[in-house]
Coordinates of C-alpha atoms in Angstrom, one line a residue:
M109 CA 139.8 -79.0 46.5
D110 CA 139.4 -77.2 49.9
K111 CA 138.3 -73.7 50.7
N112 CA 141.9 -72.3 51.1
T113 CA 142.9 -73.6 47.6
I114 CA 139.9 -72.0 46.0
T115 CA 140.6 -68.7 47.7
G116 CA 144.2 -68.8 46.5
F117 CA 143.2 -69.4 42.9
V118 CA 140.7 -66.5 43.0
L119 CA 143.3 -64.1 44.4
I120 CA 145.8 -65.1 41.8
A121 CA 143.3 -64.5 39.1
L122 CA 142.4 -61.1 40.5
V123 CA 146.1 -60.1 40.6
L124 CA 146.7 -61.1 37.0
I125 CA 143.6 -59.3 35.8
G126 CA 144.5 -56.2 37.8
F127 CA 148.1 -56.2 36.5
S128 CA 146.9 -56.6 32.9
W129 CA 144.6 -53.7 33.3
W130 CA 147.2 -51.5 34.9
S131 CA 149.9 -52.3 32.4
S132 CA 147.7 -51.9 29.2
P133 CA 148.3 -48.6 27.3
S134 CA 145.7 -45.9 27.3
E135 CA 143.6 -45.0 24.2
E136 CA 145.9 -42.0 23.5
E137 CA 149.0 -44.2 23.7
Q138 CA 147.4 -46.8 21.4
R139 CA 146.5 -44.1 18.9
A140 CA 150.0 -42.7 19.0
A141 CA 151.6 -46.2 18.5
F142 CA 149.2 -46.9 15.5
V143 CA 150.2 -43.6 13.9
K144 CA 153.9 -44.3 14.4
D145 CA 153.6 -47.8 12.9
S146 CA 151.6 -46.4 9.9
I147 CA 154.3 -43.8 9.2
E148 CA 157.1 -46.4 9.5
Q149 CA 155.1 -48.8 7.1
V150 CA 154.7 -46.0 4.5
A151 CA 158.4 -45.2 4.8
R152 CA 159.3 -48.8 4.3
E153 CA 157.0 -49.2 1.3
K154 CA 158.4 -46.0 -0.2
A155 CA 162.0 -47.2 0.3
E156 CA 161.1 -50.5 -1.4
A157 CA 159.5 -48.7 -4.3
Q158 CA 162.5 -46.5 -4.8
K159 CA 164.8 -49.6 -4.6
T160 CA 162.7 -51.4 -7.2
L161 CA 162.7 -48.4 -9.5
A162 CA 166.4 -48.1 -9.2
L163 CA 166.8 -51.8 -10.1
E164 CA 164.5 -51.3 -13.1
K165 CA 166.5 -48.3 -14.3
K166 CA 169.7 -50.2 -13.9
A167 CA 168.3 -53.2 -15.8
E168 CA 167.1 -50.9 -18.6
A169 CA 170.5 -49.2 -18.7
N170 CA 172.2 -52.5 -19.0
K171 CA 169.8 -53.5 -21.7
Q172 CA 170.5 -50.3 -23.7
K173 CA 174.3 -50.8 -23.2
A174 CA 174.1 -54.4 -24.4
L175 CA 172.0 -53.2 -27.3
A176 CA 174.5 -50.5 -28.1
D177 CA 177.4 -52.9 -27.7
T178 CA 175.7 -55.4 -30.1
T179 CA 175.0 -52.6 -32.5
A180 CA 178.6 -51.7 -32.5
L181 CA 179.8 -55.2 -33.0
F182 CA 177.2 -56.1 -35.7
H183 CA 177.0 -52.7 -37.3
N184 CA 176.5 -54.3 -40.7
A185 CA 173.9 -56.8 -39.5
F186 CA 171.8 -54.6 -37.2
E187 CA 170.0 -53.0 -40.2
G188 CA 168.7 -54.6 -43.3
T189 CA 165.7 -55.9 -45.2
E190 CA 163.7 -58.9 -44.2
Q191 CA 164.0 -61.8 -46.7
K192 CA 161.7 -64.8 -46.6
V193 CA 163.0 -68.3 -47.4
T194 CA 160.7 -71.3 -47.9
L195 CA 161.7 -74.9 -47.2
R196 CA 159.2 -77.5 -48.3
N197 CA 158.6 -81.2 -48.7
S198 CA 155.5 -83.4 -49.1
K199 CA 154.6 -82.9 -45.4
L200 CA 155.7 -79.4 -44.4
E201 CA 156.1 -75.9 -45.7
L202 CA 158.3 -73.7 -43.5
T203 CA 158.8 -70.0 -43.9
L204 CA 162.1 -68.6 -42.4
N205 CA 162.8 -64.9 -41.9
S206 CA 166.3 -63.5 -42.4
K207 CA 165.5 -61.2 -39.4
G208 CA 166.6 -63.5 -36.6
A209 CA 167.2 -66.4 -39.0
A210 CA 164.3 -68.4 -37.5
V211 CA 161.2 -70.2 -38.6
E212 CA 158.2 -67.8 -38.5
K213 CA 155.5 -69.9 -40.1
V214 CA 154.8 -73.7 -40.2
V215 CA 152.1 -75.2 -42.5
I216 CA 151.4 -78.9 -42.0
K217 CA 150.1 -80.4 -45.3
G218 CA 147.3 -82.9 -45.6
F219 CA 145.5 -81.9 -42.4
K220 CA 142.4 -79.6 -42.6
D221 CA 142.2 -76.7 -40.2
R222 CA 138.9 -76.0 -38.4
D223 CA 137.9 -73.5 -41.1
G224 CA 138.0 -76.3 -43.7
N225 CA 141.3 -75.2 -45.4
P226 CA 143.2 -78.2 -46.9
D227 CA 146.4 -77.5 -44.9
L228 CA 146.9 -76.5 -41.3
T229 CA 148.9 -73.6 -40.0
L230 CA 150.6 -74.5 -36.8
F231 CA 151.8 -71.0 -36.1
D232 CA 152.9 -67.9 -38.0
K233 CA 154.9 -64.7 -37.2
E234 CA 152.4 -63.2 -34.8
D235 CA 152.1 -66.4 -32.8
Q236 CA 155.7 -67.5 -32.3
S237 CA 159.2 -66.2 -31.7
I238 CA 162.6 -67.8 -30.9
S239 CA 165.9 -66.2 -30.1
Y240 CA 169.4 -67.3 -29.1
M241 CA 171.5 -65.1 -26.8
L242 CA 175.3 -65.4 -26.7
S243 CA 176.8 -63.6 -23.6
A244 CA 180.1 -62.0 -24.7
K245 CA 182.4 -60.0 -22.4
E246 CA 181.2 -56.6 -23.5
S247 CA 177.9 -57.4 -25.2
N248 CA 175.0 -59.8 -25.6
I249 CA 174.5 -61.1 -29.1
I250 CA 170.8 -61.7 -29.6
T251 CA 170.0 -63.4 -32.9
S252 CA 166.5 -62.0 -33.1
D253 CA 167.9 -58.4 -33.4
L254 CA 170.1 -59.3 -36.3
Y255 CA 169.6 -59.4 -40.1
F256 CA 171.1 -62.5 -41.6
E257 CA 172.1 -63.0 -45.2
P258 CA 170.7 -66.3 -46.7
S259 CA 172.8 -68.4 -49.0
Q260 CA 172.9 -72.0 -50.4
V261 CA 169.1 -71.9 -50.7
T262 CA 167.3 -75.0 -51.9
D263 CA 163.9 -76.5 -51.1
S264 CA 165.4 -78.2 -48.1
T265 CA 168.5 -76.2 -47.1
V266 CA 169.5 -72.6 -46.3
V267 CA 172.5 -71.0 -44.5
F268 CA 172.0 -67.7 -42.7
T269 CA 175.1 -65.5 -41.9
A270 CA 175.3 -62.4 -39.8
Q271 CA 178.6 -60.5 -40.2
A272 CA 180.3 -59.1 -37.1
G273 CA 183.3 -57.7 -38.8
E274 CA 186.1 -59.0 -40.9
G275 CA 186.5 -62.8 -40.3
K276 CA 183.7 -62.7 -37.6
D277 CA 180.2 -64.0 -38.1
V278 CA 177.4 -66.1 -36.7
T279 CA 175.9 -68.8 -39.0
M280 CA 172.7 -70.8 -38.7
T281 CA 172.3 -73.7 -41.0
Y282 CA 168.9 -75.4 -41.6
R283 CA 168.2 -78.7 -43.3
L284 CA 164.6 -80.1 -43.8
G285 CA 164.2 -83.8 -43.7
Q286 CA 161.8 -85.9 -45.7
D287 CA 159.0 -85.8 -43.1
Y288 CA 158.4 -83.4 -40.2
M289 CA 162.0 -82.9 -38.9
L290 CA 164.1 -79.8 -39.3
H291 CA 167.8 -79.9 -38.4
M292 CA 169.7 -76.7 -37.4
Q293 CA 173.2 -75.8 -36.4
L294 CA 174.4 -72.5 -34.8
Q295 CA 178.1 -71.6 -34.9
V296 CA 180.3 -68.6 -34.5
N297 CA 183.5 -68.0 -36.4
G298 CA 186.5 -65.9 -35.4
M299 CA 184.9 -64.6 -32.2
D300 CA 186.4 -66.6 -29.4
G301 CA 188.3 -63.5 -28.1
L302 CA 184.9 -61.8 -27.4
F303 CA 183.8 -64.3 -24.8
A304 CA 185.0 -65.1 -21.3
P305 CA 187.3 -68.2 -21.1
N306 CA 184.7 -70.1 -19.0
T307 CA 181.7 -69.4 -21.4
N308 CA 180.1 -72.7 -22.5
T309 CA 176.4 -72.0 -22.6
M310 CA 173.9 -69.9 -24.6
D311 CA 170.4 -68.7 -23.6
V312 CA 167.4 -69.8 -25.7
N313 CA 164.1 -68.0 -25.4
W314 CA 161.1 -69.6 -27.1
R315 CA 157.6 -68.2 -27.0
D316 CA 154.5 -69.5 -28.7
M317 CA 150.8 -68.7 -28.7
C318 CA 149.2 -72.1 -29.1
R319 CA 146.5 -71.9 -31.7
Q320 CA 143.1 -73.5 -31.3
Q321 CA 143.0 -76.0 -34.1
E322 CA 139.8 -77.9 -33.3
K323 CA 136.2 -76.9 -32.9
G324 CA 135.9 -77.8 -29.2
F325 CA 137.9 -75.2 -27.3
T326 CA 137.3 -76.7 -23.8
F327 CA 138.0 -80.3 -24.8
E328 CA 141.1 -79.4 -26.9
N329 CA 142.4 -77.3 -24.0
R330 CA 142.5 -80.4 -21.7
Y331 CA 145.2 -81.9 -23.9
A332 CA 147.3 -78.8 -24.5
S333 CA 150.4 -78.7 -22.4
L334 CA 154.1 -77.6 -22.2
T335 CA 155.9 -80.9 -22.0
W336 CA 159.6 -81.8 -21.7
H337 CA 161.7 -85.0 -21.6
K338 CA 164.1 -85.6 -18.8
V339 CA 167.6 -86.7 -19.7
E340 CA 167.5 -89.7 -17.3
G341 CA 164.2 -90.8 -18.9
G342 CA 160.5 -90.0 -18.7
T343 CA 158.5 -86.9 -19.4
D344 CA 156.9 -84.2 -17.3
Y345 CA 154.6 -81.3 -18.1
L346 CA 152.8 -78.3 -16.7
R347 CA 149.2 -79.2 -15.8
E348 CA 146.8 -78.3 -18.5
T349 CA 144.2 -76.5 -16.4
S350 CA 146.6 -74.4 -14.3
E351 CA 148.5 -71.2 -14.9
Y352 CA 152.3 -71.1 -14.5
K353 CA 154.7 -68.2 -14.7
D354 CA 158.4 -68.8 -14.7
E355 CA 158.0 -72.3 -13.3
P356 CA 161.5 -73.8 -12.7
I357 CA 162.4 -77.1 -14.3
E358 CA 164.6 -78.8 -11.8
E359 CA 166.3 -81.4 -14.0
D360 CA 168.3 -81.5 -17.3
F361 CA 166.1 -82.2 -20.3
D362 CA 166.8 -82.9 -24.0
W363 CA 163.5 -81.7 -25.6
V364 CA 160.6 -79.4 -24.9
A365 CA 157.3 -79.4 -26.7
Y366 CA 154.4 -77.0 -27.2
K367 CA 151.6 -79.4 -27.5
N368 CA 147.9 -79.2 -28.3
Q369 CA 145.5 -82.1 -28.8
F370 CA 146.7 -83.4 -32.1
F371 CA 149.8 -81.4 -33.1
S372 CA 153.1 -80.3 -31.5
A373 CA 156.1 -78.1 -32.0
V374 CA 159.1 -79.8 -30.4
M375 CA 162.7 -78.4 -29.9
I376 CA 165.4 -81.0 -29.4
T377 CA 169.0 -80.3 -28.4
K378 CA 172.0 -82.5 -28.8
N379 CA 173.8 -81.5 -25.6
D380 CA 170.8 -81.1 -23.3
F381 CA 169.0 -78.1 -21.8
K382 CA 170.3 -77.4 -18.3
S383 CA 168.2 -77.5 -15.2
G384 CA 166.8 -74.2 -13.9
A385 CA 164.9 -73.4 -17.1
L386 CA 161.9 -71.2 -16.5
A387 CA 158.6 -72.3 -18.2
T388 CA 155.4 -70.3 -18.5
S389 CA 151.9 -71.7 -19.5
V390 CA 149.0 -69.3 -19.4
P391 CA 145.5 -70.5 -20.4
Q392 CA 143.7 -68.2 -22.9
K393 CA 140.0 -67.2 -23.0
K394 CA 137.5 -69.0 -25.2
G395 CA 136.9 -67.2 -28.4
S396 CA 140.4 -65.7 -28.5
G397 CA 141.5 -68.3 -31.1
Y398 CA 144.3 -69.5 -28.8
L399 CA 144.5 -72.2 -26.1
K400 CA 147.6 -71.2 -24.1
E401 CA 150.5 -68.8 -24.1
Y402 CA 153.8 -70.7 -23.8
D403 CA 157.2 -69.4 -23.0
I404 CA 160.4 -71.0 -21.9
Q405 CA 163.9 -69.6 -21.1
M406 CA 166.6 -72.2 -21.0
K407 CA 170.4 -72.7 -21.4
T408 CA 172.3 -75.2 -23.6
F409 CA 175.7 -75.9 -24.9
F410 CA 177.7 -73.2 -26.8
D411 CA 181.3 -73.3 -28.0
P412 CA 182.7 -69.8 -28.4
T413 CA 185.8 -71.0 -30.3
G414 CA 183.5 -72.1 -33.1
K415 CA 185.1 -75.6 -33.3
Q416 CA 181.8 -77.3 -32.4
A417 CA 178.3 -76.2 -33.4
S418 CA 175.3 -76.1 -31.2
E419 CA 172.9 -78.5 -32.8
F420 CA 169.1 -78.5 -32.6
E421 CA 166.3 -80.4 -34.2
F422 CA 162.7 -79.4 -34.5
Y423 CA 159.6 -81.5 -35.0
Y424 CA 156.5 -79.8 -36.4
G425 CA 153.8 -82.4 -36.9
P426 CA 151.0 -84.6 -35.8
N427 CA 150.8 -86.4 -32.5
D428 CA 150.8 -89.8 -34.1
F429 CA 152.2 -92.6 -31.8
H430 CA 154.1 -94.6 -34.3
L431 CA 155.2 -91.5 -36.3
L432 CA 156.7 -90.0 -33.1
K433 CA 158.6 -93.2 -32.5
T434 CA 160.3 -92.8 -35.9
V435 CA 161.7 -89.4 -34.8
E436 CA 164.5 -91.2 -33.1
E437 CA 165.5 -92.9 -36.4
Q438 CA 165.5 -89.5 -38.2
S439 CA 167.4 -87.8 -35.4
T440 CA 171.1 -87.6 -35.7
F441 CA 171.7 -87.3 -31.9
G442 CA 171.4 -91.0 -31.0
K443 CA 169.1 -90.4 -28.0
D444 CA 166.2 -92.3 -26.6
L445 CA 163.8 -89.4 -27.0
E446 CA 160.5 -91.2 -26.1
M447 CA 158.6 -88.6 -28.1
Q448 CA 155.6 -91.0 -28.4
D449 CA 154.8 -89.9 -24.8
L450 CA 153.3 -86.8 -26.4
V451 CA 150.3 -89.2 -27.2
Y452 CA 148.9 -89.6 -23.7
L453 CA 147.6 -93.2 -23.2
G454 CA 147.0 -93.1 -19.5
W455 CA 149.1 -94.2 -16.6
T456 CA 150.4 -97.7 -15.5
I457 CA 147.9 -100.4 -16.3
F458 CA 145.8 -98.2 -18.6
R459 CA 148.8 -97.2 -20.6
F460 CA 149.9 -100.9 -20.8
I461 CA 146.4 -101.9 -22.1
N462 CA 146.4 -99.1 -24.7
R463 CA 150.0 -99.6 -25.8
W464 CA 150.0 -103.3 -26.3
F465 CA 146.3 -104.1 -27.0
T466 CA 144.1 -101.2 -28.0
L467 CA 146.5 -99.4 -30.3
P468 CA 147.6 -102.5 -32.3
L469 CA 144.0 -103.7 -32.5
F470 CA 142.9 -100.2 -33.6
E471 CA 145.6 -99.9 -36.3
M472 CA 145.0 -103.4 -37.6
I473 CA 141.3 -102.8 -38.1
A474 CA 141.8 -99.3 -39.5
G475 CA 144.3 -100.8 -41.9
F476 CA 141.4 -102.2 -43.9
G477 CA 140.4 -98.6 -44.9
I478 CA 137.0 -98.7 -43.3
N479 CA 135.2 -95.8 -41.6
M480 CA 136.6 -95.0 -38.2
A481 CA 133.2 -95.3 -36.5
I482 CA 132.9 -98.8 -37.9
V483 CA 136.4 -99.4 -36.4
L484 CA 135.1 -98.4 -33.0
I485 CA 132.1 -100.7 -33.4
L486 CA 134.3 -103.6 -34.3
I487 CA 136.7 -102.9 -31.4
T488 CA 133.6 -102.9 -29.1
F489 CA 132.5 -106.3 -30.5
I490 CA 136.0 -107.7 -29.9
L491 CA 136.2 -106.4 -26.4
K492 CA 132.7 -107.7 -25.5
G493 CA 133.7 -111.0 -26.9
I494 CA 136.8 -111.1 -24.8
T495 CA 135.0 -110.1 -21.6
Y496 CA 131.9 -112.2 -22.3
P497 CA 133.0 -115.1 -20.1
L498 CA 133.4 -112.7 -17.2
V499 CA 130.1 -111.0 -17.8
K500 CA 128.3 -114.4 -18.0
K501 CA 130.0 -115.5 -14.8
S502 CA 128.9 -112.3 -13.1
Y503 CA 125.3 -112.7 -14.4
M504 CA 125.1 -116.4 -13.4
S505 CA 126.2 -115.5 -9.9
S506 CA 123.4 -112.9 -9.7
A507 CA 120.9 -115.4 -11.2
K508 CA 121.9 -118.0 -8.5
M509 CA 121.3 -115.4 -5.8
R510 CA 118.0 -114.5 -7.4
V511 CA 116.6 -118.1 -7.4
L512 CA 117.8 -118.6 -3.8
K513 CA 116.0 -115.5 -2.6
P514 CA 113.0 -117.3 -1.2
K515 CA 115.2 -119.7 0.7
L516 CA 117.3 -116.8 2.1
E517 CA 114.1 -115.1 3.3
E518 CA 113.0 -118.2 5.0
A519 CA 116.4 -118.8 6.6
T520 CA 116.6 -115.2 7.9
K521 CA 113.0 -114.4 8.8
Q522 CA 113.7 -114.8 12.6
F523 CA 116.4 -112.0 12.4
N524 CA 114.2 -109.0 11.7
K525 CA 115.4 -106.8 14.6
P526 CA 118.1 -104.2 14.0
E527 CA 120.3 -105.7 16.6
D528 CA 120.1 -109.0 14.7
A529 CA 121.8 -107.6 11.6
M530 CA 125.0 -109.6 12.2
Q531 CA 123.2 -112.8 12.7
K532 CA 121.2 -112.2 9.6
Q533 CA 124.2 -111.7 7.5
Q534 CA 125.8 -114.8 8.9
A535 CA 122.7 -116.8 8.2
M536 CA 122.7 -115.6 4.6
M537 CA 126.3 -116.4 4.1
A538 CA 125.8 -119.8 5.6
E539 CA 122.9 -120.4 3.2
Y540 CA 125.0 -119.3 0.2
S541 CA 127.8 -121.7 1.3
K542 CA 125.4 -124.6 1.4
Y543 CA 124.6 -124.2 -2.2
G544 CA 128.1 -123.3 -3.3
V545 CA 127.3 -119.7 -4.2
S546 CA 129.7 -116.9 -3.7
P547 CA 128.2 -113.3 -3.6
L548 CA 131.7 -111.9 -4.5
S549 CA 132.0 -113.9 -7.7
G550 CA 129.5 -111.5 -9.4
C551 CA 131.5 -108.4 -8.5
L552 CA 135.1 -109.3 -9.4
P553 CA 134.5 -110.0 -13.2
M554 CA 132.7 -106.6 -13.5
L555 CA 135.6 -104.8 -11.8
I556 CA 138.1 -106.5 -14.2
Q557 CA 136.3 -104.7 -17.1
M558 CA 136.7 -101.3 -15.6
P559 CA 140.4 -100.8 -16.7
I560 CA 139.2 -101.3 -20.4
W561 CA 136.6 -98.6 -20.0
I562 CA 139.1 -96.2 -18.5
A563 CA 141.8 -97.1 -21.1
M564 CA 139.4 -96.3 -23.9
F565 CA 138.6 -93.0 -22.2
Q566 CA 142.3 -92.1 -22.5
F567 CA 142.8 -93.6 -26.0
V568 CA 140.0 -92.3 -28.1
P569 CA 140.5 -88.5 -27.5
N570 CA 144.2 -88.8 -28.3
S571 CA 143.7 -90.8 -31.5
I572 CA 144.5 -88.5 -34.4
Q573 CA 143.1 -91.0 -36.8
L574 CA 139.6 -89.9 -35.8
R575 CA 140.2 -86.3 -36.6
G576 CA 138.1 -85.1 -39.5
Q577 CA 136.4 -88.5 -39.9
G578 CA 132.6 -88.3 -40.2
F579 CA 129.8 -90.9 -39.7
L580 CA 126.1 -90.5 -40.3
W581 CA 125.2 -87.1 -38.7
I582 CA 128.7 -86.7 -37.2
D583 CA 131.0 -84.4 -39.1
D584 CA 134.1 -85.0 -37.0
L585 CA 134.6 -87.9 -34.5
S586 CA 137.3 -86.1 -32.7
T587 CA 135.1 -83.3 -31.4
Y588 CA 131.5 -82.8 -30.3
D589 CA 128.5 -83.2 -32.6
P590 CA 126.0 -80.4 -31.8
I591 CA 122.3 -80.8 -32.7
I592 CA 121.8 -77.3 -31.4
E593 CA 124.1 -74.4 -30.6
W594 CA 123.7 -71.0 -29.1
G595 CA 126.1 -68.1 -28.6
T596 CA 125.9 -67.9 -24.8
N597 CA 128.0 -70.2 -22.6
L598 CA 125.6 -71.6 -20.0
W599 CA 126.9 -73.0 -16.7
L600 CA 127.7 -76.7 -16.8
I601 CA 126.1 -77.2 -20.3
G602 CA 128.2 -74.8 -22.4
D603 CA 127.0 -73.5 -25.8
H604 CA 125.6 -76.6 -27.4
L605 CA 124.0 -80.0 -27.0
S606 CA 125.9 -83.0 -28.3
L607 CA 123.7 -85.8 -29.8
T608 CA 126.1 -88.6 -29.1
C609 CA 126.4 -87.5 -25.5
I610 CA 122.6 -87.6 -25.2
L611 CA 122.6 -91.1 -26.7
F612 CA 125.3 -92.2 -24.3
C613 CA 123.5 -90.9 -21.3
A614 CA 120.2 -92.5 -22.4
G615 CA 122.1 -95.8 -22.9
Q616 CA 123.6 -95.4 -19.4
L617 CA 120.1 -94.8 -18.0
L618 CA 118.8 -98.0 -19.7
Y619 CA 121.7 -100.1 -18.5
S620 CA 121.4 -98.7 -14.9
W621 CA 117.7 -99.6 -14.9
M622 CA 118.5 -103.2 -16.0
M623 CA 121.2 -103.6 -13.4
A624 CA 119.0 -102.1 -10.7
R625 CA 116.2 -104.5 -11.5
Q626 CA 118.6 -107.5 -11.5
Q627 CA 120.1 -106.5 -8.1
R628 CA 116.7 -105.9 -6.6
D629 CA 115.6 -109.4 -7.5
Q630 CA 118.4 -110.9 -5.5
M631 CA 118.3 -108.7 -2.4
V632 CA 116.8 -109.8 0.9
G633 CA 115.2 -107.8 3.7
A634 CA 117.1 -104.6 4.6
Q635 CA 119.3 -105.1 1.6
A636 CA 116.3 -104.5 -0.7
E637 CA 115.5 -101.3 1.2
Q638 CA 119.1 -100.1 0.8
M639 CA 119.0 -100.9 -2.8
K640 CA 116.2 -98.4 -3.4
M641 CA 118.6 -95.6 -2.3
M642 CA 121.3 -97.1 -4.6
Q643 CA 118.9 -97.0 -7.5
W644 CA 118.5 -93.2 -7.2
M645 CA 122.3 -92.9 -7.3
M646 CA 122.5 -95.1 -10.4
Y647 CA 119.8 -93.0 -12.1
I648 CA 121.5 -89.7 -11.2
M649 CA 124.8 -90.9 -12.7
P650 CA 123.7 -90.5 -16.4
L651 CA 122.8 -86.9 -15.6
M652 CA 126.2 -86.3 -14.2
F653 CA 127.8 -87.9 -17.2
F654 CA 125.9 -85.5 -19.5
F655 CA 127.5 -82.5 -17.9
M656 CA 130.9 -84.1 -18.0
F657 CA 130.7 -85.5 -21.6
N658 CA 128.8 -82.8 -23.5
D659 CA 132.1 -81.2 -24.5
Y660 CA 133.9 -84.5 -25.2
S661 CA 134.6 -86.0 -28.6
S662 CA 131.7 -87.6 -30.4
G663 CA 133.9 -90.7 -31.0
L664 CA 134.3 -91.3 -27.3
N665 CA 130.5 -90.8 -26.6
F666 CA 129.7 -93.0 -29.6
Y667 CA 132.0 -95.8 -28.3
Y668 CA 130.4 -95.7 -24.9
F669 CA 126.9 -95.7 -26.4
V670 CA 127.7 -98.7 -28.5
S671 CA 129.4 -100.5 -25.6
L672 CA 126.4 -99.9 -23.3
F673 CA 124.0 -101.0 -26.0
M674 CA 125.9 -104.2 -26.4
S675 CA 126.1 -104.8 -22.7
A676 CA 122.3 -104.3 -22.3
A677 CA 121.7 -106.7 -25.2
I678 CA 124.0 -109.3 -23.6
M679 CA 122.1 -108.9 -20.3
F680 CA 118.8 -109.2 -22.1
V681 CA 119.8 -112.4 -23.9
L682 CA 121.3 -114.0 -20.8
R683 CA 118.1 -113.2 -18.9
K684 CA 115.9 -114.7 -21.6
T685 CA 118.0 -117.9 -21.9
T686 CA 118.4 -118.6 -18.2
N687 CA 115.9 -121.1 -16.9
D688 CA 115.4 -120.3 -13.2
E689 CA 113.8 -123.6 -12.4
K690 CA 116.6 -125.6 -13.9
L691 CA 119.2 -123.5 -12.2
L692 CA 117.5 -124.0 -8.8
K693 CA 117.5 -127.8 -9.4
I694 CA 121.2 -127.7 -10.1
L695 CA 121.8 -125.7 -6.8
E696 CA 119.6 -128.2 -4.9
A697 CA 121.6 -131.1 -6.2
R698 CA 124.8 -129.3 -5.2
Y699 CA 123.4 -128.7 -1.8
Q700 CA 122.6 -132.4 -1.3
E701 CA 126.1 -133.3 -2.6
N702 CA 127.8 -130.9 -0.1
K703 CA 125.5 -132.2 2.6
N704 CA 126.4 -135.8 2.0
N705 CA 130.1 -135.1 1.4
P706 CA 131.0 -132.2 3.6
Q707 CA 134.7 -132.8 2.9
K708 CA 134.1 -131.5 -0.7
L709 CA 133.5 -128.0 0.6
S710 CA 136.4 -125.8 -0.4
G711 CA 137.4 -122.3 -1.3
L712 CA 135.1 -119.6 -0.1
A713 CA 132.4 -122.0 1.0
A714 CA 134.8 -123.9 3.3
R715 CA 136.1 -120.6 4.8
L716 CA 132.6 -119.4 5.4
Q717 CA 131.7 -122.6 7.1
A718 CA 134.8 -122.4 9.3
M719 CA 134.0 -118.8 10.2
Q720 CA 130.5 -119.7 11.1
E721 CA 131.6 -122.6 13.4
Q722 CA 134.1 -120.3 15.0
Q723 CA 131.5 -117.6 15.6
K724 CA 129.1 -120.2 17.1
E725 CA 131.8 -121.3 19.4
M726 CA 132.6 -117.8 20.5
Q727 CA 128.9 -117.1 21.0
R728 CA 128.6 -120.3 23.2
K729 CA 131.5 -119.2 25.3
R730 CA 130.1 -115.7 25.8
E731 CA 126.7 -117.2 26.8
E732 CA 128.4 -119.6 29.3
L733 CA 130.4 -116.7 30.8
E734 CA 127.2 -114.7 31.2
R735 CA 125.5 -117.6 32.8
K736 CA 128.3 -118.0 35.4
K737 CA 128.2 -114.3 36.2
R738 CA 124.4 -114.6 36.8
D739 CA 124.9 -117.7 39.0
L740 CA 127.6 -115.9 41.1
G741 CA 125.3 -112.9 41.5
K742 CA 122.5 -115.0 42.8
K743 CA 124.9 -116.5 45.4
G744 CA 125.9 -113.0 46.5
V745 CA 129.5 -113.4 45.6

């Protein structure tokens, strides 16, 4: 860049800076513009507020008009006296109110509540409400505003009727099944002239305050969700830990469930709920007695001529996998409801393991009528028996590396410089290949066991069979077992210490120590130094597990404790029964066999040898190229 070019750039910069300064507004102009913008902003906000107020007034006026229209239409049904009707069988006791003709209380028999009462109240009048709105031409008919007259009352049936004039009425017919299913039909009679010709849907609004049913609020809250089943198959839900308000459901669905850890209230429709439903799930505070506030607004089929009823079914009961599968048999809709998905068994491979292995095994052992903690112990024995060949293979691989450690140190002692790390690794792999040892063979079997651990992590907390089952000091395997409690919620710890969690973490610490010692005995050189850092990570992990699992169910902590104890026992026995001298002789014999018959090398050993030869050839070519460059340099070329 020459002098003239530099001078030109400087002049251009000065012109731009000068123009910017000259064209910028003064402080007075800036102040005036700010005041003007502020006034305009206030005016806009005032206009928006007035517009919002006008819309609210219009909505309230429409609501009052609709209420007045409904009052005029149902003048005989808008006032009355509440009458309670009870439907019951061996599993359920339902209380229905003639005001709104809906279920206001559900008692599930045979399941203790967290206060020790023999039966569990899923919800009552203060917790739950449901209404159906029929949009007529001049009025909205809202069932929750009407008083119905009960008739044909038995222990399992009732018909509610709301009169809208001569020959005009709304009827809601209920029939309780043998187990946990309630069937309902809603139908209008003689009212087709009150609706627009294209009317074919009704609005359903269902609200519920999900009660805390278990002792552990935080743990139970993890499994409480608003869930629905898509018509094309599969379920979806609102995330348990998040807050949702008027979240749209973008697909048609045929049932919706208000679910907590072990019990659900499910509403099923014959003709599907339409897409666009608005769902709300708001987590509640600990100590309120509730887990979440649920609300959903949805549309479904309605026939204003009265020729076809709108049909619904309700499931009020436990989240038992096989029981939920039988709901399809009790349903009259002929749908593939997949309600067993309310019992979360994990995703993909973990669900497959739980569905086709863990669950049948659990139910088979539990069928003998033994304590559920013993069931978990027996399951652990069986799982350890199945995985024992893999564990032994992993251990023997580590043992081979341990007995070969002196030979590895001798073979790699010349590669002690940092820049020799690659050559050292190659020398180690070459030494392993001579003796037919694969370092990877010890890792893969252990990784294969991980899906079982994770599958049990999903299975145990969702197993209702553990609910209320005690063992030794544990009152309930489905929730935590405190050895000490205090009223204040401490960060990370909570308000208690769980004994099974402490035992699990202690077992994890012992197992980590054993594994660290085993790995340290087989490491060479820099690997041994790196292992020291890994040991600290392995020792910190049990502390992390304590903060994670202190709120978890004692059944899960108990299973992990037993599993770790058995794993440590297996490792101890394998260590004591392994003769290092004999193992080394076997490896030496294999080395001689491979040395005398190199064609026998196969698998990883053969690949390692081929890679080693290839690397040597590449190294030789690089050295030859460097030598030629040096020779040419000496000749001055």
